XYZ file of C-alpha atoms in Angstrom:
127
model
C 119.407 113.870 94.959
C 118.474 114.622 98.447
C 114.869 114.694 99.520
C 115.117 118.504 100.419
C 116.513 119.111 96.943
C 113.673 117.142 95.394
C 111.169 118.762 97.607
C 112.495 122.418 96.643
C 112.745 121.411 92.843
C 109.088 120.376 92.895
C 108.131 123.852 94.666
C 110.313 125.605 92.012
C 108.665 123.652 89.282
C 105.068 124.463 90.254
C 105.926 128.200 90.561
C 107.065 128.077 86.957
C 104.230 125.995 85.592
C 102.123 129.089 84.674
C 104.963 130.613 83.053
C 105.140 133.632 85.533
C 107.220 133.141 88.426
C 107.356 136.135 90.560
C 109.538 137.253 93.755
C 106.350 136.677 95.967
C 106.373 132.898 94.870
C 110.051 132.636 95.664
C 109.983 134.373 98.876
C 107.068 132.008 99.810
C 109.067 128.938 98.617
C 111.854 130.045 100.803
C 109.546 130.477 103.869
C 108.099 127.016 103.102
C 111.362 125.634 103.249
C 112.548 127.374 106.349
C 109.636 126.086 108.018
C 109.591 122.555 106.956
C 113.122 121.605 106.823
C 115.779 121.638 109.489
C 117.899 124.077 107.546
C 119.015 127.755 108.565
C 118.646 130.486 106.228
C 121.820 130.328 104.326
C 121.355 126.858 103.549
C 117.856 127.332 102.263
C 119.332 130.046 99.941
C 121.656 127.512 98.616
C 119.109 124.747 98.522
C 116.984 127.094 96.550
C 119.639 128.125 94.140
C 120.476 124.610 93.324
C 116.743 123.706 93.139
C 116.510 126.424 90.491
C 119.376 125.038 88.389
C 118.098 121.404 88.820
C 114.718 122.714 87.674
C 116.384 124.389 84.663
C 117.690 121.128 83.376
C 114.902 118.832 84.422
C 113.512 116.466 81.754
C 111.226 114.441 83.722
C 109.702 114.621 87.492
C 109.765 110.936 87.606
C 113.255 110.460 89.036
C 112.186 112.850 91.861
C 109.167 111.157 92.496
C 110.718 107.736 92.454
C 113.312 108.919 95.002
C 110.277 110.249 97.022
C 108.411 107.071 96.862
C 111.724 105.123 98.026
C 112.639 107.635 100.949
C 109.410 109.121 102.309
C 106.332 107.827 104.146
C 102.790 108.608 102.900
C 102.284 111.611 105.367
C 105.540 113.151 104.183
C 104.330 112.911 100.571
C 101.108 114.430 101.239
C 103.000 117.257 102.726
C 104.820 117.862 99.705
C 101.597 118.149 97.738
C 100.304 120.564 100.396
C 103.341 122.791 100.040
C 103.042 122.590 96.150
C 99.327 123.678 96.489
C 100.455 126.558 98.819
C 102.894 127.746 96.147
C 99.928 127.569 93.514
C 97.843 129.861 95.687
C 100.226 132.465 96.902
C 99.377 134.659 94.038
C 95.717 134.225 94.648
C 94.828 132.103 91.553
C 95.345 128.732 90.201
C 96.508 127.951 86.572
C 95.565 124.951 84.824
C 98.963 124.069 84.064
C 99.710 124.374 87.693
C 96.850 121.903 88.754
C 98.092 119.653 85.767
C 101.551 119.294 87.302
C 100.149 118.982 90.812
C 97.855 116.095 89.582
C 100.891 114.295 87.736
C 103.146 114.626 90.922
C 100.205 113.369 93.134
C 99.617 110.477 90.877
C 103.358 109.473 90.669
C 103.613 109.809 94.652
C 100.408 107.626 94.938
C 98.469 110.136 96.696
C 94.738 109.547 96.813
C 92.325 111.712 95.108
C 90.793 112.519 98.371
C 94.091 113.689 100.030
C 94.959 115.586 96.749
C 91.716 117.638 96.998
C 92.023 117.890 100.963
C 95.416 119.741 100.129
C 94.234 121.973 97.550
C 91.263 123.041 100.203
C 93.889 123.564 102.823
C 95.958 125.872 100.586
C 92.849 127.809 99.196
C 91.677 128.285 102.769
C 95.023 129.926 103.642
C 95.566 131.709 100.324
């Protein structure tokens, strides 16, 4: 699994964590992927579809975070957490299931509590 797909799967997963994925969240994920990956719109559409399929069959996030730990530096992993928080706040509210997933991912990516909170505040300020 490529890093781009792993990132997209985590964004899809956090959008589903509150059991209410809507079109606004999906469009936001698409925009985040367009902004942060070197892909054109068609490539992002395919990536997003693949991410949804991967998320449908996802048993554990550990293989995703293991891949990220092997291939990403700390700054890139912090950016993934920021993107995930951005998806959480796109609908204007944070559900405890979303925060639980984010805490778990941050823990598995060895993101400090300080960086976790900083990323949340960035998303709150924008959202």
